[in-house]
Amino acid sequence: MTEAIPSFLVKTLRAARSAAVLTGAGVSAESGLPTFRDAMTGLWAQRRPEDLATAEAFRRDPRLVWEWYAWRRALAAQAVPNPAHFALAEMARRVPRLTLITQNVDGLHQRAGSWDVIELHGSLSRVKCFREDVVVEGWGETGDVPPRCPRCGGPLRPDVVWFGESLPPQALEQATEAAEHCDVFLSVGTLGLVEPAASLLGLAARRGATTALFNLESTGQSSLADFSITGPAGRTLPALLRAAWPEDGSARG
Ligand code: BV8
């Protein structure tokens, strides 16, 4: 079944000089990775994401927080990119300038072939010293959980942005710049709740970009966008790609 993609969106994307795409946990759902709120199962079911993804939670129970991220890191390592990731990588080869901005920390966009991905919230693939706030390449297997910084002995933490922490300034600046100057802005698989990422859609819309939401459900941001395409991103993004560049016929998914 080809998803119904509004023809105006197809034409605008095909003619676009620049596009910006913001992705959230929903783009990795079909790779088997739980979205942020689904991740609160089992051991963590009784907690809210905001209660685990914070420095305060780490201070309170470093082992619990480290093990939650170790679990997610293992899931991400076993996951494979899905057609949504591949469609965005293909789209970047057709739009003269496509900026891919992700809230995700799973690295799947890069593994699908996307390059210069803006990781607003960091990455599970890196760890840093909680005390010195610098990335460390590895740690000795001392049995400590969390492991210790090889330099100062402080606890290690995932190199992700927790609630209450500032985003990497350069990443936020680049993402804002892309949203301000793009012809098309696509928001894929995000509830659009978490700031400041959530503000990018409104910024693009105010600057005159054609905007579209790709989600399973309508979200609080649906009224902000020109189009809402409902369905799994693993189906709707390849459909958009095929509709915009039918001559290529190479869109997977
Ligand atoms: C900051 C990394 C300055 C860690 C994450 C202004 C107003 C209100 C609040 C604030 C504000 N400014 C700051 C705040 C506080 C806070 C905030 O926004 N809180 C929220 C809860 C209101 N923001 C911050 O703290 C940010 N820092 O602003 O710095 C500052 C400094 C000091 C003090 C104050 C401010 C930092 C935010 C970053 C937090 N880190 N991730 C980790 O991953 O563990 S955010 C985390 O949540 C993920 O990145 C994720 O992307 C995001 C959202 O989680 P989910 O809801 O699960 O995921 P998503 O939104 O992607 O939802 C899934 C969607 O996909 C659903 O809609 C679903 O329908 C859809 N879907 C599912 N399957 C599919 C699909 N769609 C398509 N296809 C499918 N197959």
Short mmCIF file of C-alpha atoms and ligand atoms in Angstrom, two decimals:
data_model
loop_
_atom_site.label_atom_id
_atom_site.label_comp_id
_atom_site.label_asym_id
_atom_site.label_seq_id
_atom_site.Cartn_x
_atom_site.Cartn_y
_atom_site.Cartn_z
CA MET A 1 0.00 0.00 0.00
CA THR A 2 1.53 3.34 -1.01
CA GLU A 3 0.96 5.85 1.74
CA ALA A 4 -0.99 8.93 0.64
CA ILE A 5 1.63 11.67 0.51
CA PRO A 6 0.18 15.10 -0.28
CA SER A 7 1.34 16.13 -3.77
CA PHE A 8 2.24 19.66 -2.62
CA LEU A 9 4.69 18.20 -0.10
CA VAL A 10 6.16 15.91 -2.78
CA LYS A 11 6.64 18.78 -5.25
CA THR A 12 8.11 21.11 -2.60
CA LEU A 13 10.59 18.47 -1.40
CA ARG A 14 11.66 17.63 -4.96
CA ALA A 15 12.30 21.32 -5.70
CA ALA A 16 13.85 22.10 -2.30
CA ARG A 17 17.34 23.59 -2.13
CA SER A 18 17.52 22.84 1.58
CA ALA A 19 15.64 20.57 3.97
CA ALA A 20 15.87 19.94 7.70
CA VAL A 21 14.70 16.73 9.34
CA LEU A 22 14.21 16.28 13.10
CA THR A 23 13.89 12.70 14.33
CA GLY A 24 12.85 11.27 17.69
CA ALA A 25 12.66 7.82 19.21
CA GLY A 26 9.82 6.85 16.84
CA VAL A 27 12.16 6.63 13.85
CA SER A 28 14.01 3.77 15.57
CA ALA A 29 10.90 1.97 16.83
CA GLU A 30 10.78 -0.34 13.79
CA SER A 31 14.39 -1.28 14.51
CA GLY A 32 13.07 -2.74 17.74
CA LEU A 33 14.32 0.05 20.00
CA PRO A 34 11.77 1.16 22.60
CA THR A 35 10.75 4.79 22.38
CA PHE A 36 11.68 6.85 25.39
CA ARG A 37 8.46 6.18 27.24
CA ASP A 38 8.28 2.51 26.20
CA ALA A 39 11.78 2.14 27.66
CA MET A 40 10.24 2.37 31.11
CA THR A 41 9.48 -1.35 31.27
CA GLY A 42 10.56 -3.99 33.80
CA LEU A 43 13.02 -2.69 36.36
CA TRP A 44 12.34 0.87 35.35
CA ALA A 45 8.54 0.67 34.87
CA GLN A 46 7.80 2.53 38.07
CA ARG A 47 9.96 5.50 37.08
CA ARG A 48 9.41 8.39 34.67
CA PRO A 49 12.11 8.98 32.00
CA GLU A 50 12.73 12.36 33.54
CA ASP A 51 13.55 10.54 36.78
CA LEU A 52 16.27 8.37 35.23
CA ALA A 53 17.77 10.64 32.57
CA THR A 54 19.05 13.22 35.05
CA ALA A 55 22.33 13.92 36.85
CA GLU A 56 20.42 13.88 40.12
CA ALA A 57 19.17 10.34 39.44
CA PHE A 58 22.75 9.32 38.70
CA ARG A 59 24.00 10.82 41.97
CA ARG A 60 21.19 9.06 43.82
CA ASP A 61 21.69 5.64 42.22
CA PRO A 62 24.62 5.53 39.77
CA ARG A 63 24.37 1.74 39.35
CA LEU A 64 20.67 1.87 38.34
CA VAL A 65 21.21 4.68 35.83
CA TRP A 66 24.40 3.11 34.42
CA GLU A 67 22.63 -0.25 33.98
CA TRP A 68 19.62 1.39 32.24
CA TYR A 69 21.99 2.92 29.72
CA ALA A 70 24.04 -0.26 29.42
CA TRP A 71 20.80 -2.10 28.57
CA ARG A 72 19.88 0.53 25.96
CA ARG A 73 23.43 0.54 24.55
CA ALA A 74 23.28 -3.24 24.10
CA LEU A 75 19.86 -2.98 22.41
CA ALA A 76 21.15 -0.27 20.06
CA ALA A 77 24.24 -2.33 19.19
CA GLN A 78 22.03 -5.31 18.24
CA ALA A 79 19.53 -3.19 16.29
CA VAL A 80 19.75 -2.53 12.57
CA PRO A 81 18.59 0.60 10.75
CA ASN A 82 15.09 0.32 9.29
CA PRO A 83 13.69 1.69 5.99
CA ALA A 84 13.01 5.05 7.66
CA HIS A 85 16.72 5.54 8.40
CA PHE A 86 17.68 4.42 4.89
CA ALA A 87 15.10 6.69 3.25
CA LEU A 88 16.55 9.72 5.07
CA ALA A 89 20.08 8.75 4.00
CA GLU A 90 18.86 8.45 0.38
CA MET A 91 16.97 11.76 0.62
CA ALA A 92 20.20 13.51 1.62
CA ARG A 93 21.71 12.38 -1.69
CA ARG A 94 18.94 14.14 -3.61
CA VAL A 95 18.25 17.37 -1.75
CA PRO A 96 21.20 19.74 -2.29
CA ARG A 97 21.41 20.44 1.42
CA LEU A 98 19.66 18.16 3.92
CA THR A 99 20.41 18.64 7.62
CA LEU A 100 19.55 15.62 9.75
CA ILE A 101 18.93 16.55 13.38
CA THR A 102 18.25 13.74 15.84
CA GLN A 103 17.17 13.57 19.47
CA ASN A 104 18.14 9.89 19.43
CA VAL A 105 21.31 8.52 20.98
CA ASP A 106 21.32 5.13 19.19
CA GLY A 107 23.62 5.93 16.23
CA LEU A 108 21.29 4.22 13.72
CA HIS A 109 21.21 7.18 11.29
CA GLN A 110 24.99 6.97 10.87
CA ARG A 111 24.79 3.19 10.42
CA ALA A 112 22.21 3.73 7.66
CA GLY A 113 24.68 5.93 5.80
CA SER A 114 23.66 9.41 6.93
CA TRP A 115 26.66 11.67 7.39
CA ASP A 116 27.14 14.80 9.54
CA VAL A 117 24.17 13.95 11.75
CA ILE A 118 23.48 16.55 14.43
CA GLU A 119 23.08 14.60 17.69
CA LEU A 120 21.24 17.08 19.90
CA HIS A 121 21.19 14.73 22.88
CA GLY A 122 24.57 13.00 22.58
CA SER A 123 25.25 9.33 21.94
CA LEU A 124 25.15 6.01 23.80
CA SER A 125 28.36 5.10 21.96
CA ARG A 126 30.40 7.49 24.09
CA VAL A 127 31.00 7.66 27.83
CA LYS A 128 32.43 10.52 29.85
CA CYS A 129 33.76 11.15 33.33
CA PHE A 130 30.97 12.39 35.59
CA ARG A 131 33.45 14.44 37.61
CA GLU A 132 35.60 16.01 34.84
CA ASP A 133 32.88 16.01 32.13
CA VAL A 134 35.31 14.79 29.45
CA VAL A 135 34.79 11.86 27.09
CA VAL A 136 36.94 8.80 27.88
CA GLU A 137 37.80 6.16 25.28
CA GLY A 138 37.49 3.17 27.56
CA TRP A 139 37.84 1.86 31.07
CA GLY A 140 39.56 -1.00 32.92
CA GLU A 141 37.39 -3.98 33.84
CA THR A 142 37.59 -3.52 37.60
CA GLY A 143 34.10 -4.82 38.20
CA ASP A 144 32.98 -1.36 39.36
CA VAL A 145 29.46 -0.42 38.28
CA PRO A 146 29.54 2.28 36.99
CA PRO A 147 33.17 1.85 35.87
CA ARG A 148 35.71 4.43 37.03
CA CYS A 149 37.47 7.15 35.06
CA PRO A 150 40.99 5.92 34.23
CA ARG A 151 42.35 9.38 35.07
CA CYS A 152 40.62 10.60 38.19
CA GLY A 153 38.74 7.54 39.44
CA GLY A 154 35.37 9.31 39.24
CA PRO A 155 32.32 7.39 38.02
CA LEU A 156 31.73 7.19 34.26
CA ARG A 157 28.37 8.19 32.72
CA PRO A 158 26.88 8.00 29.23
CA ASP A 159 27.73 10.98 27.00
CA VAL A 160 24.07 11.92 26.58
CA VAL A 161 22.25 15.14 27.50
CA TRP A 162 20.13 14.60 30.60
CA PHE A 163 17.08 16.65 31.56
CA GLY A 164 18.23 19.89 33.16
CA GLU A 165 21.52 19.79 31.19
CA SER A 166 22.29 22.13 28.32
CA LEU A 167 22.52 20.77 24.79
CA PRO A 168 25.92 20.90 23.03
CA PRO A 169 25.95 24.59 21.98
CA GLN A 170 27.30 23.97 18.48
CA ALA A 171 24.75 21.22 17.79
CA LEU A 172 21.89 23.45 18.89
CA GLU A 173 23.23 26.36 16.87
CA GLN A 174 23.55 24.27 13.70
CA ALA A 175 20.07 22.79 14.19
CA THR A 176 18.56 26.25 14.73
CA GLU A 177 20.33 27.61 11.66
CA ALA A 178 19.02 24.70 9.55
CA ALA A 179 15.46 25.18 10.79
CA GLU A 180 15.61 28.92 10.07
CA HIS A 181 16.79 28.54 6.48
CA CYS A 182 15.20 25.38 5.14
CA ASP A 183 12.54 25.16 2.43
CA VAL A 184 11.12 21.94 3.94
CA PHE A 185 11.11 20.78 7.58
CA LEU A 186 10.14 17.20 8.42
CA SER A 187 9.55 16.08 12.02
CA VAL A 188 9.66 12.28 12.29
CA GLY A 189 8.71 10.06 15.24
CA THR A 190 8.71 12.56 18.05
CA LEU A 191 6.11 13.61 20.56
CA GLY A 192 7.51 17.11 20.22
CA LEU A 193 7.52 17.57 23.99
CA VAL A 194 11.18 17.89 24.86
CA GLU A 195 12.71 21.35 24.63
CA PRO A 196 14.56 22.99 23.03
CA ALA A 197 14.34 20.40 20.16
CA ALA A 198 10.56 20.76 20.09
CA SER A 199 10.79 24.44 19.15
CA LEU A 200 12.55 23.78 15.85
CA LEU A 201 9.32 22.95 14.00
CA GLY A 202 7.62 26.22 14.96
CA LEU A 203 10.76 28.15 14.07
CA ALA A 204 10.87 26.62 10.58
CA ALA A 205 7.14 27.25 10.08
CA ARG A 206 7.47 30.90 11.10
CA ARG A 207 10.33 31.32 8.62
CA GLY A 208 8.08 30.06 5.83
CA ALA A 209 9.24 26.45 5.44
CA THR A 210 6.76 23.80 4.31
CA THR A 211 6.42 21.56 7.36
CA ALA A 212 5.25 17.96 7.80
CA LEU A 213 4.89 15.59 10.75
CA PHE A 214 5.45 11.85 10.30
CA ASN A 215 4.03 9.95 13.27
CA LEU A 216 1.69 7.11 14.28
CA GLU A 217 -0.52 9.55 16.13
CA SER A 218 -1.38 13.21 16.11
CA THR A 219 0.68 15.14 18.63
CA GLY A 220 0.44 18.50 20.35
CA GLN A 221 2.35 19.92 17.39
CA SER A 222 -0.07 18.76 14.67
CA SER A 223 -1.64 22.22 14.43
CA LEU A 224 1.79 23.75 13.77
CA ALA A 225 2.54 21.68 10.67
CA ASP A 226 1.22 22.06 7.11
CA PHE A 227 0.88 18.28 6.76
CA SER A 228 0.56 15.28 9.09
CA ILE A 229 1.37 11.92 7.54
CA THR A 230 0.12 9.15 9.80
CA GLY A 231 1.72 5.72 9.70
CA PRO A 232 4.94 3.94 10.55
CA ALA A 233 7.94 5.99 9.39
CA GLY A 234 9.43 2.79 7.92
CA ARG A 235 6.60 2.97 5.38
CA THR A 236 5.77 6.68 5.05
CA LEU A 237 9.33 7.98 4.49
CA PRO A 238 10.15 5.50 1.69
CA ALA A 239 6.76 6.42 0.17
CA LEU A 240 7.70 10.12 0.25
CA LEU A 241 11.09 9.33 -1.32
CA ARG A 242 9.50 7.22 -4.11
CA ALA A 243 6.90 9.91 -4.80
CA ALA A 244 9.48 12.72 -4.99
CA TRP A 245 12.04 10.81 -7.07
CA PRO A 246 10.09 8.07 -8.90
CA GLU A 247 12.79 7.84 -11.56
CA ASP A 248 15.17 6.40 -9.01
CA GLY A 249 13.03 3.53 -7.82
CA SER A 250 15.83 2.73 -5.41
CA ALA A 251 14.01 3.63 -2.19
CA ARG A 252 14.18 0.65 0.15
CA GLY A 253 11.21 -0.22 2.30
C1 BV8 B 1 17.76 22.25 28.41
C2 BV8 B 1 18.90 11.87 25.94
C3 BV8 B 1 18.59 24.26 29.37
C4 BV8 B 1 18.95 10.96 27.11
C5 BV8 B 1 16.87 13.24 26.15
C6 BV8 B 1 10.96 24.69 28.13
C7 BV8 B 1 9.66 24.31 28.39
C8 BV8 B 1 9.40 23.15 29.15
C9 BV8 B 1 10.46 22.37 29.66
C10 BV8 B 1 11.73 22.78 29.39
C11 BV8 B 1 12.00 23.92 28.63
N1 BV8 B 1 13.35 24.04 28.53
C12 BV8 B 1 13.95 23.04 29.21
C13 BV8 B 1 12.97 22.26 29.74
C14 BV8 B 1 13.21 21.06 30.55
C15 BV8 B 1 13.42 19.81 29.70
C16 BV8 B 1 12.16 19.39 29.00
O1 BV8 B 1 12.01 19.69 27.82
N2 BV8 B 1 11.34 18.64 29.68
C17 BV8 B 1 10.15 18.09 29.05
C18 BV8 B 1 9.84 16.73 29.70
C19 BV8 B 1 9.01 19.07 29.18
N3 BV8 B 1 14.49 20.02 28.75
C20 BV8 B 1 15.77 19.89 29.15
O2 BV8 B 1 16.09 19.68 30.30
C21 BV8 B 1 16.84 20.02 28.08
N4 BV8 B 1 17.88 20.92 28.54
O3 BV8 B 1 16.79 22.77 27.96
O4 BV8 B 1 18.86 22.97 28.89
C22 BV8 B 1 18.31 24.08 30.83
C23 BV8 B 1 19.40 23.92 31.66
C24 BV8 B 1 19.16 23.81 33.04
C25 BV8 B 1 17.85 23.84 33.55
C26 BV8 B 1 16.75 23.95 32.68
C27 BV8 B 1 16.99 24.10 31.30
C28 BV8 B 1 17.49 18.67 27.82
C29 BV8 B 1 16.52 17.74 27.16
C30 BV8 B 1 17.26 16.46 26.68
C31 BV8 B 1 16.86 15.27 27.52
N5 BV8 B 1 17.46 14.06 26.97
N6 BV8 B 1 17.50 12.18 25.61
C32 BV8 B 1 18.38 9.62 26.81
O5 BV8 B 1 18.05 9.31 25.65
O6 BV8 B 1 18.29 8.85 27.77
S1 BV8 B 1 15.28 13.54 25.67
C33 BV8 B 1 14.53 12.05 25.24
O7 BV8 B 1 13.18 12.35 25.12
C34 BV8 B 1 14.92 11.43 23.91
O8 BV8 B 1 15.92 12.15 23.23
C35 BV8 B 1 13.66 11.41 23.06
O9 BV8 B 1 13.85 11.71 21.73
C36 BV8 B 1 12.88 12.48 23.72
C37 BV8 B 1 11.42 12.33 23.69
O10 BV8 B 1 11.07 10.99 24.25
P1 BV8 B 1 9.88 10.05 23.59
O11 BV8 B 1 8.63 10.77 23.86
O12 BV8 B 1 9.86 8.58 23.80
O13 BV8 B 1 10.30 9.99 22.22
P2 BV8 B 1 9.60 10.75 21.25
O14 BV8 B 1 9.30 12.14 21.70
O15 BV8 B 1 10.55 10.63 20.17
O16 BV8 B 1 8.16 9.93 21.13
C38 BV8 B 1 8.04 8.83 20.35
C39 BV8 B 1 7.11 9.27 19.20
O17 BV8 B 1 7.32 8.43 18.11
C40 BV8 B 1 5.65 9.18 19.61
O18 BV8 B 1 4.96 10.34 19.19
C41 BV8 B 1 5.17 7.95 18.80
O19 BV8 B 1 3.82 8.08 18.38
C42 BV8 B 1 6.07 7.99 17.61
N7 BV8 B 1 6.30 6.69 16.97
C43 BV8 B 1 6.46 5.49 17.56
N8 BV8 B 1 6.70 4.55 16.63
C44 BV8 B 1 6.70 5.18 15.42
C45 BV8 B 1 6.45 6.55 15.63
N9 BV8 B 1 6.37 7.44 14.63
C46 BV8 B 1 6.54 6.97 13.36
N10 BV8 B 1 6.79 5.67 13.08
C47 BV8 B 1 6.86 4.76 14.07
N11 BV8 B 1 7.12 3.47 13.76
#
